[in-house]
Coordinates of C-alpha atoms and ligand atoms in Angstrom, one line a residue:
X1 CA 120.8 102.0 108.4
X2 CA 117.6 101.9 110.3
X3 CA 116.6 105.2 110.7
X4 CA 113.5 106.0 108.8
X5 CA 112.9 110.1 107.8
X6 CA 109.3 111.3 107.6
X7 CA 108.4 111.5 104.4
X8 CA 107.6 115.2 102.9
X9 CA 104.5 116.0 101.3
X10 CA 103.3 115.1 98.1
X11 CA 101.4 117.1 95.9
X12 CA 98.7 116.6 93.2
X13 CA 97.8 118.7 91.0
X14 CA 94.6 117.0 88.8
X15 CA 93.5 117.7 85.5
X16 CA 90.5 120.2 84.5
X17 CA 87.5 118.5 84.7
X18 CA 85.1 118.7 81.4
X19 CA 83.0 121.2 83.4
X20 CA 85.8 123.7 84.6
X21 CA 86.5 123.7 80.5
X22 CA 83.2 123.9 79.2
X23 CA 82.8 127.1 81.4
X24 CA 86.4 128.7 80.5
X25 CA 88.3 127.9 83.3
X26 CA 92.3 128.8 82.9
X27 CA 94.9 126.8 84.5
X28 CA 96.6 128.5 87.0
X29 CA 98.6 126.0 88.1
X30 CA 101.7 124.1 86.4
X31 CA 104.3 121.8 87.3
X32 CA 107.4 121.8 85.7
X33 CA 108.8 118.8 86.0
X34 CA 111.8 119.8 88.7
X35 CA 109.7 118.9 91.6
X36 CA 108.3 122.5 92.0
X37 CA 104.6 123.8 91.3
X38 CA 104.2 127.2 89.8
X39 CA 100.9 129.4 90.1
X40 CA 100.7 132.5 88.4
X41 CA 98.0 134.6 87.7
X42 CA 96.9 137.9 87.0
X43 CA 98.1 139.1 90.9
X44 CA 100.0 135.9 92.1
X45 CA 102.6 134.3 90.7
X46 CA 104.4 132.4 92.9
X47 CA 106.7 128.9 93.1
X48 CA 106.5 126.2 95.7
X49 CA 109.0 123.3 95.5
X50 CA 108.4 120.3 97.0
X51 CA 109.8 116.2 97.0
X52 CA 107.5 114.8 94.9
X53 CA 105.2 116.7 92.6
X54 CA 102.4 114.8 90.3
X55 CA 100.5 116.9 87.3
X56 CA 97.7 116.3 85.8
X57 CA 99.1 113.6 83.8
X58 CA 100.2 111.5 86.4
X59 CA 98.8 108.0 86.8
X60 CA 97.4 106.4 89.5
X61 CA 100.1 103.7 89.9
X62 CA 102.8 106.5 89.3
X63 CA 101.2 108.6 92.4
X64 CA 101.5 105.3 94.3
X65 CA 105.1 104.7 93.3
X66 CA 106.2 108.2 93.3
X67 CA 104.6 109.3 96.6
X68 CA 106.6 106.6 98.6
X69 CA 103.8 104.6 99.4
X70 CA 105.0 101.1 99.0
X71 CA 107.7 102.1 101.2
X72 CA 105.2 103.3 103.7
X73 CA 103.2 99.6 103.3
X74 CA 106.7 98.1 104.2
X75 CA 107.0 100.2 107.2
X76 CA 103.9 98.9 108.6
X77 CA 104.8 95.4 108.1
X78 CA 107.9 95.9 110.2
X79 CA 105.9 97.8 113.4
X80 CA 105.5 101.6 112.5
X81 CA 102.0 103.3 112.5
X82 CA 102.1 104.7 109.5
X83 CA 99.7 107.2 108.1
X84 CA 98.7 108.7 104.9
X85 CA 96.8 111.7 104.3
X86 CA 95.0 113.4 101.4
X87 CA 93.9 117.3 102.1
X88 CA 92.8 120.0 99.9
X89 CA 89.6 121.8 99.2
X90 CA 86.5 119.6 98.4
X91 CA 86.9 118.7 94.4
X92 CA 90.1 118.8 94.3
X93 CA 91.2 115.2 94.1
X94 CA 91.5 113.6 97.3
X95 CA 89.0 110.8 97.1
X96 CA 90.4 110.2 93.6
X97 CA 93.5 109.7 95.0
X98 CA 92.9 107.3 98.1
X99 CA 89.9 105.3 96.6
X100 CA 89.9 106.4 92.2
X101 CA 87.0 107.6 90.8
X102 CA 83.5 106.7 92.2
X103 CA 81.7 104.6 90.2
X104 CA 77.8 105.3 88.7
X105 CA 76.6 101.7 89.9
X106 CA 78.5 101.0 93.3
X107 CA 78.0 97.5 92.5
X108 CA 81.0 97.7 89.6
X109 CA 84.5 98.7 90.6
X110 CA 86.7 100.9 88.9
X111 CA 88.9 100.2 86.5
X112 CA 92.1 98.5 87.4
X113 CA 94.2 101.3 86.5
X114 CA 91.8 104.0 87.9
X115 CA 92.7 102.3 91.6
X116 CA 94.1 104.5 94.5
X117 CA 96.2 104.4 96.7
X118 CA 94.2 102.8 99.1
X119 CA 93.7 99.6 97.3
X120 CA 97.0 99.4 95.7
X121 CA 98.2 99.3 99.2
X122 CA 96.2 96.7 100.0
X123 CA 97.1 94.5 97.1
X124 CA 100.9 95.2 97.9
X125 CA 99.7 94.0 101.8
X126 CA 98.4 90.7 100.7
X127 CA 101.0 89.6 98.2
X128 CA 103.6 91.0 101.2
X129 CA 101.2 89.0 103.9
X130 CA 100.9 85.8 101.6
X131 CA 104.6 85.9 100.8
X132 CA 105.4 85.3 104.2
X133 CA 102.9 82.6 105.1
X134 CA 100.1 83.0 108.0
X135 CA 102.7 85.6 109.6
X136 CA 100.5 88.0 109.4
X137 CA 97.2 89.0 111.0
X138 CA 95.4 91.8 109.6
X139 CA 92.1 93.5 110.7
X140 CA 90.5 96.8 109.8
X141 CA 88.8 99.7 111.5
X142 CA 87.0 102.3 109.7
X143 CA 85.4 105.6 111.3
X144 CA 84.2 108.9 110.5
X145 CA 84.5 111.9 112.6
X146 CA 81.6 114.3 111.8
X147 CA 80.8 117.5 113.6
X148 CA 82.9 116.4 116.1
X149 CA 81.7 113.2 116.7
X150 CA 83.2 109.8 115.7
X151 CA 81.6 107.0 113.9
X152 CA 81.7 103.4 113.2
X153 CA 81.6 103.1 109.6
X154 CA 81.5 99.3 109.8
X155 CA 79.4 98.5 112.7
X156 CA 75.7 98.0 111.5
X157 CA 72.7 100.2 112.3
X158 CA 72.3 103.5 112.4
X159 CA 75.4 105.1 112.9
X160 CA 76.1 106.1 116.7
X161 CA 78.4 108.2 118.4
X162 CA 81.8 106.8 119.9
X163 CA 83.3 108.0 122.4
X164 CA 87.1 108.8 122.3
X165 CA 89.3 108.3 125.4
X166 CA 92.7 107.8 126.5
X167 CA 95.0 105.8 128.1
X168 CA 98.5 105.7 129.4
X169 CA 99.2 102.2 127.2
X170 CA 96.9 103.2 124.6
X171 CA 97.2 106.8 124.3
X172 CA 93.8 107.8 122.8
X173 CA 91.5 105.3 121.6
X174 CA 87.8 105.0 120.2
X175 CA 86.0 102.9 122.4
X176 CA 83.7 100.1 120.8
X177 CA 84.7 100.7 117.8
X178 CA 84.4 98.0 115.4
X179 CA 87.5 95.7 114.2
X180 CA 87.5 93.2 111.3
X181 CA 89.5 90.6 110.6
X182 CA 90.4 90.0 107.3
X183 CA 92.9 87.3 104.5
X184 CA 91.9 88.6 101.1
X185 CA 92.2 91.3 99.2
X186 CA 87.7 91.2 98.3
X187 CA 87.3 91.0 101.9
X188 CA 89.0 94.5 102.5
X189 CA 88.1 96.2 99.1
X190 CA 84.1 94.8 100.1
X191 CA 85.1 96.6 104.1
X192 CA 86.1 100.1 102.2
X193 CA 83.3 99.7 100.1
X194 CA 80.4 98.6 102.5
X195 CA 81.7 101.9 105.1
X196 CA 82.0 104.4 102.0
X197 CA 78.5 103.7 101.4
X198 CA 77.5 104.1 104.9
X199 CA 79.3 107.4 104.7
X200 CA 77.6 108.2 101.0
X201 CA 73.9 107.3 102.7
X202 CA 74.2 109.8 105.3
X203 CA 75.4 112.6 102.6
X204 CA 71.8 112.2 101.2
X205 CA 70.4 112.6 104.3
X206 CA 72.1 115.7 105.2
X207 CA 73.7 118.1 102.7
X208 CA 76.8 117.4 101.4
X209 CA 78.0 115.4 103.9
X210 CA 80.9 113.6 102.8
X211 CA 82.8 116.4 102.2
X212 CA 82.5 117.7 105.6
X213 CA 83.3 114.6 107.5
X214 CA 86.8 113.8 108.0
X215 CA 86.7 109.4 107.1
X216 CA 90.0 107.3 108.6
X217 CA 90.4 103.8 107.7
X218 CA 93.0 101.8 109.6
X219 CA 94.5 98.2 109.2
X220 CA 95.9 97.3 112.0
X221 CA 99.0 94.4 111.3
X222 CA 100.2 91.8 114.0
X223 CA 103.3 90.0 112.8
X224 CA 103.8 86.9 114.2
X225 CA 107.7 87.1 114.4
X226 CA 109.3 83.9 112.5
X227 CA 105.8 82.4 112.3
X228 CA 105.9 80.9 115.6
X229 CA 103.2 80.8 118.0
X230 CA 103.0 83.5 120.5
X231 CA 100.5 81.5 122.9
X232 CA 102.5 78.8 124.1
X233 CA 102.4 79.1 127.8
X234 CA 105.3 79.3 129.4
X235 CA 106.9 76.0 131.2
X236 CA 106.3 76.3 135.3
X237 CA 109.6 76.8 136.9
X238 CA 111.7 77.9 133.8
X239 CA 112.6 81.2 132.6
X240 CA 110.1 82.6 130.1
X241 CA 110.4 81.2 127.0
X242 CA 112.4 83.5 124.4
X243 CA 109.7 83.8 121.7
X244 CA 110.4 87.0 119.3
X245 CA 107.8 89.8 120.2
X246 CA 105.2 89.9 118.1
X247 CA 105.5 93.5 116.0
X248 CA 102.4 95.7 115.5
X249 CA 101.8 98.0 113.0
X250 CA 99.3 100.2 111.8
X251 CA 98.3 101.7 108.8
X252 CA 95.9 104.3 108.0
X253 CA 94.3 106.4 105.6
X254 CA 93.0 109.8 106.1
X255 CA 90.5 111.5 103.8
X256 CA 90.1 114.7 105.1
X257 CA 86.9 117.4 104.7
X258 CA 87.6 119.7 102.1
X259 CA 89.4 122.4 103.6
X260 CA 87.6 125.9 101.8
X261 CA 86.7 129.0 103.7
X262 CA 83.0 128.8 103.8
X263 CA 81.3 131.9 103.0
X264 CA 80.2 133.1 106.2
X265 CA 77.1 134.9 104.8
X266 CA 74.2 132.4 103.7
X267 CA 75.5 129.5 105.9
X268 CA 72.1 128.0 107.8
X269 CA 72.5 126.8 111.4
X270 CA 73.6 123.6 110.8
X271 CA 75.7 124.5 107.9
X272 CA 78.1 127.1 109.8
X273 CA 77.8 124.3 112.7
X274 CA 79.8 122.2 110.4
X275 CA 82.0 124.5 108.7
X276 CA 83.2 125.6 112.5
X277 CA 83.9 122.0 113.1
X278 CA 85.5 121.5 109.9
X279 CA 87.9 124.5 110.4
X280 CA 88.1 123.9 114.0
X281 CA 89.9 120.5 113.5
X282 CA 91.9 121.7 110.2
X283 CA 92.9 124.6 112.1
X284 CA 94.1 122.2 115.2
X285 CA 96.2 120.4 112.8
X286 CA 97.9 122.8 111.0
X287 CA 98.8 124.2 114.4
X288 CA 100.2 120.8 115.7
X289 CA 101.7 120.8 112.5
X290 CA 103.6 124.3 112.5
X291 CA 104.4 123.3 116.3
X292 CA 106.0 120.5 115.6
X293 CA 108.0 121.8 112.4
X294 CA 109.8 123.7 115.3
X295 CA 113.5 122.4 116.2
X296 CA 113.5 119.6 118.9
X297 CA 114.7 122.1 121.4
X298 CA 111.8 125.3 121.0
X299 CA 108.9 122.4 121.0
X300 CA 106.6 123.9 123.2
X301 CA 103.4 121.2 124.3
X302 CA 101.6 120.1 121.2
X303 CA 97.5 120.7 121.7
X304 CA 96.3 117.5 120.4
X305 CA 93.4 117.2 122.3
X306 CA 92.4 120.4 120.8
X307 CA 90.4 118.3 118.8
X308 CA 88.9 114.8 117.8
X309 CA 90.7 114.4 114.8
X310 CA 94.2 115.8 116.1
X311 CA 93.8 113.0 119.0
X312 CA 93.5 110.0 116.6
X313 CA 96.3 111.4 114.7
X314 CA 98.1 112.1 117.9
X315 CA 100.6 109.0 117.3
X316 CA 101.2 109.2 113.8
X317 CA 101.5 112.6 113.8
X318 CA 104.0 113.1 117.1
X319 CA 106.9 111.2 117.8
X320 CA 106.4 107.9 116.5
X321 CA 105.0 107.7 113.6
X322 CA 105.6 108.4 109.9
X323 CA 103.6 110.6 107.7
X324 CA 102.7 110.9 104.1
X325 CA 100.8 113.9 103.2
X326 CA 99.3 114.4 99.8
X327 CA 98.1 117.7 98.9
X328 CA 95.6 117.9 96.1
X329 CA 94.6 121.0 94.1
X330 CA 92.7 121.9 91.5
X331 CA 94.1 123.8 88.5
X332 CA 91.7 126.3 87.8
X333 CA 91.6 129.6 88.0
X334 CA 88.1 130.0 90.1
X335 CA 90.2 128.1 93.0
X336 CA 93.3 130.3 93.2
X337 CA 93.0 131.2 96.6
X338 CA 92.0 128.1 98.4
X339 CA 95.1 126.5 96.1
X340 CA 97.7 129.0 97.6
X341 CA 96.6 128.5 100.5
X342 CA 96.5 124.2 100.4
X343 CA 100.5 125.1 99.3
X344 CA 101.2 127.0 102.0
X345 CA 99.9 124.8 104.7
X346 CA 102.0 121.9 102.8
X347 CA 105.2 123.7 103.0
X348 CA 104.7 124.1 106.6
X349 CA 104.1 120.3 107.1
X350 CA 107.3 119.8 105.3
X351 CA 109.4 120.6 108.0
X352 CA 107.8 118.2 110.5
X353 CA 110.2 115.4 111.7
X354 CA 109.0 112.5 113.6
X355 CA 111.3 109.7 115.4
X356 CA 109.5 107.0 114.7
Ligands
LIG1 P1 87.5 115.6 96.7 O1 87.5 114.2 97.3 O2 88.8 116.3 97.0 O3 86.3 116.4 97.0 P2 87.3 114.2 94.2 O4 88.3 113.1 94.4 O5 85.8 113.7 94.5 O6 87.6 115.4 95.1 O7 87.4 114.8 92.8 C1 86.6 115.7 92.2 C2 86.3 115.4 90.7 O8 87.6 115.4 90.0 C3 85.8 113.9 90.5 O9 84.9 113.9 89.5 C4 87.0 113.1 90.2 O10 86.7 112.0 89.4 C5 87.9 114.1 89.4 N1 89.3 113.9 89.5 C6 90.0 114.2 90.6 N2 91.3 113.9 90.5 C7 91.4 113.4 89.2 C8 92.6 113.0 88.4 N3 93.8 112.9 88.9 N4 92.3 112.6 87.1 C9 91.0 112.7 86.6 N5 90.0 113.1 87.3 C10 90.2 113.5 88.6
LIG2 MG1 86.1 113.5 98.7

């Protein structure tokens, strides 16, 4: 059987951080183990189930077995774009999830076991790549969209605004962006790590930055069907040689700004500026979303060029790609709402079907 189904979104719910104790926090939120998460508190109580539900005690490596991510590495390999997502509001686990925790001297990597999905993936690439011989070519891309502008992440310099376009073969595209090939597994830990600093400098420089940008790595895979060269030319006067098409797939990984209400009272200027943008392009995708959780038949057209973010996600997120979506909240009581509301907006995604 070839068909592929989309896979439904997986939830996280992290532990309480030594802070969130030391101030009292109560947990709110509790998974019990039968693939549903429960919140109840003093005015909600309410139960969400969903496919695949990780509590605080879950591992790294059983997030990445549990959430269907090999599966999704696989998929790539064989052609698909393939995307993963992590969403939530800021602190509640997503860059734990895709990258582990961030270490004090950027110099030393986490511990093995501390890894995230991003890098497991990767590993799981290169033994998949190196089982196979020089089949396959990889390369990475890594951008940033930030008040609604897109960024190299790779590319040195001071980072400059792409611009985003489309194409009838390409569908939309960053132009110039950056693309890097890489064979080992320390040449793309060293590309996530030298374009997560770039991102971190510029969080210095303006407040709180990271958590407002939206950050999309992507590996882009050419498979060089049965090994063979694909650049023989073909012999004058007979038919066109029957080489195997080479497959291309992509994968991706999607760290999304936090998704909070900001407070409209005491944003500055530039702060509301981003929190517009921020909502603006979570807003577009949860709409895309809840379009395309309608049947086939009552689609109506699916606004992705309401925004930058909903454009690059345009493929993965439409017809023919396939999505993982991992939801992270915190358990606390002090982010009750934002939490309900991170479940909500996962249930809708779960009825999204895609044909890849
Ligand atoms: P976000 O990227 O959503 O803003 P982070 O990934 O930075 O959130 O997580 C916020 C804090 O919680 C960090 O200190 C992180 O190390 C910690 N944390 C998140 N998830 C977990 C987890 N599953 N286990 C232990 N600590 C976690
Ligand atoms: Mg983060």
């Amino acid at each position: 059987d070839t068909s592929v189904s989309p896979s439904p979104p997986a939830i996280r719910v992290r532990p309480l951080t030594c802070s969130e104790t030391r101030r009292g926090d109560r947990r709110v939120v509790h998974s019990l183990g039968d693939g549903t998460v429960h919140v109840s508190a003093a005015r909600h109580d309410a139960t969400f189930g969903f496919s695949a539900v990780f509590d605080a005690g879950a591992s790294q490596e059983t997030v990445f077995e549990g959430s269907g991510m090999r599966q999704l590495v696989e998929l790539a390999i064989d052609g698909f774009s393939c995307t993963v997502f992590a969403f939530g509001q800021t602190g509640s686990g997503k860059t734990y999830t895709l990258m582990g925790p961030l270490t004090q001297s950027e110099t030393r990597p986490a511990a093995a076991g501390l890894l995230g999905l991003m890098q497991r993936s990767f590993a799981c690439l290169l033994e998949q790549s190196q089982s196979r011989g020089s089949d396959l070519a990889l390369s990475a891309s890594y951008l940033e969209i930030y008040n609604e502008q897109v960024r190299d992440l790779l590319s040195p310099g001071p980072p400059c605004a792409l611009p985003l376009r489309w194409s009838k073969t390409r569908g939309f595209y960053v132009e110039n962006q950056l693309s890097v090939d890489f064979e080992s597994l320390e040449a793309i830990a060293d590309l996530l790590l030298q374009g997560s600093q770039r991102r971190r400098t510029s969080a210095h420089a303006l407040n709180r930055h990271s958590s407002r940008s939206h950050a999309l790595l992507t590996i882009h895979i050419r498979s060089r069907a049965g090994g063979q060269s694909i650049t023989q030319p073909p012999q004058h006067g007979s038919p066109q040689p029957s080489a195997c098409p080479s497959k291309q797939g992509t994968l991706c990984f999607v760290d999304l700004a936090g998704s909070e209400r900001v407070k409209e009272t005491g944003s500055s200027g530039e702060l509301s500026m981003e929190a517009n943008n921020i909502n603006r392009s979570l807003l577009a995708l949860g709409h895309c979303i809840s379009l395309l959780a309608k049947p086939q038949g009552k689609r109506t057209h699916i606004p992705y060029r309401d925004s930058k973010l909903t454009r690059l996600l345009a493929r993965s997120l439409g017809g023919s790609g396939i999505t993982l979506m991992v939801a992270c909240v915190s358990p606390s009581s002090r982010c009750l709402s934002e939490t309900l509301s991170t479940l909500h907006y996962a249930s809708r995604a779960r009825r999204v079907t895609t044909r890849p």
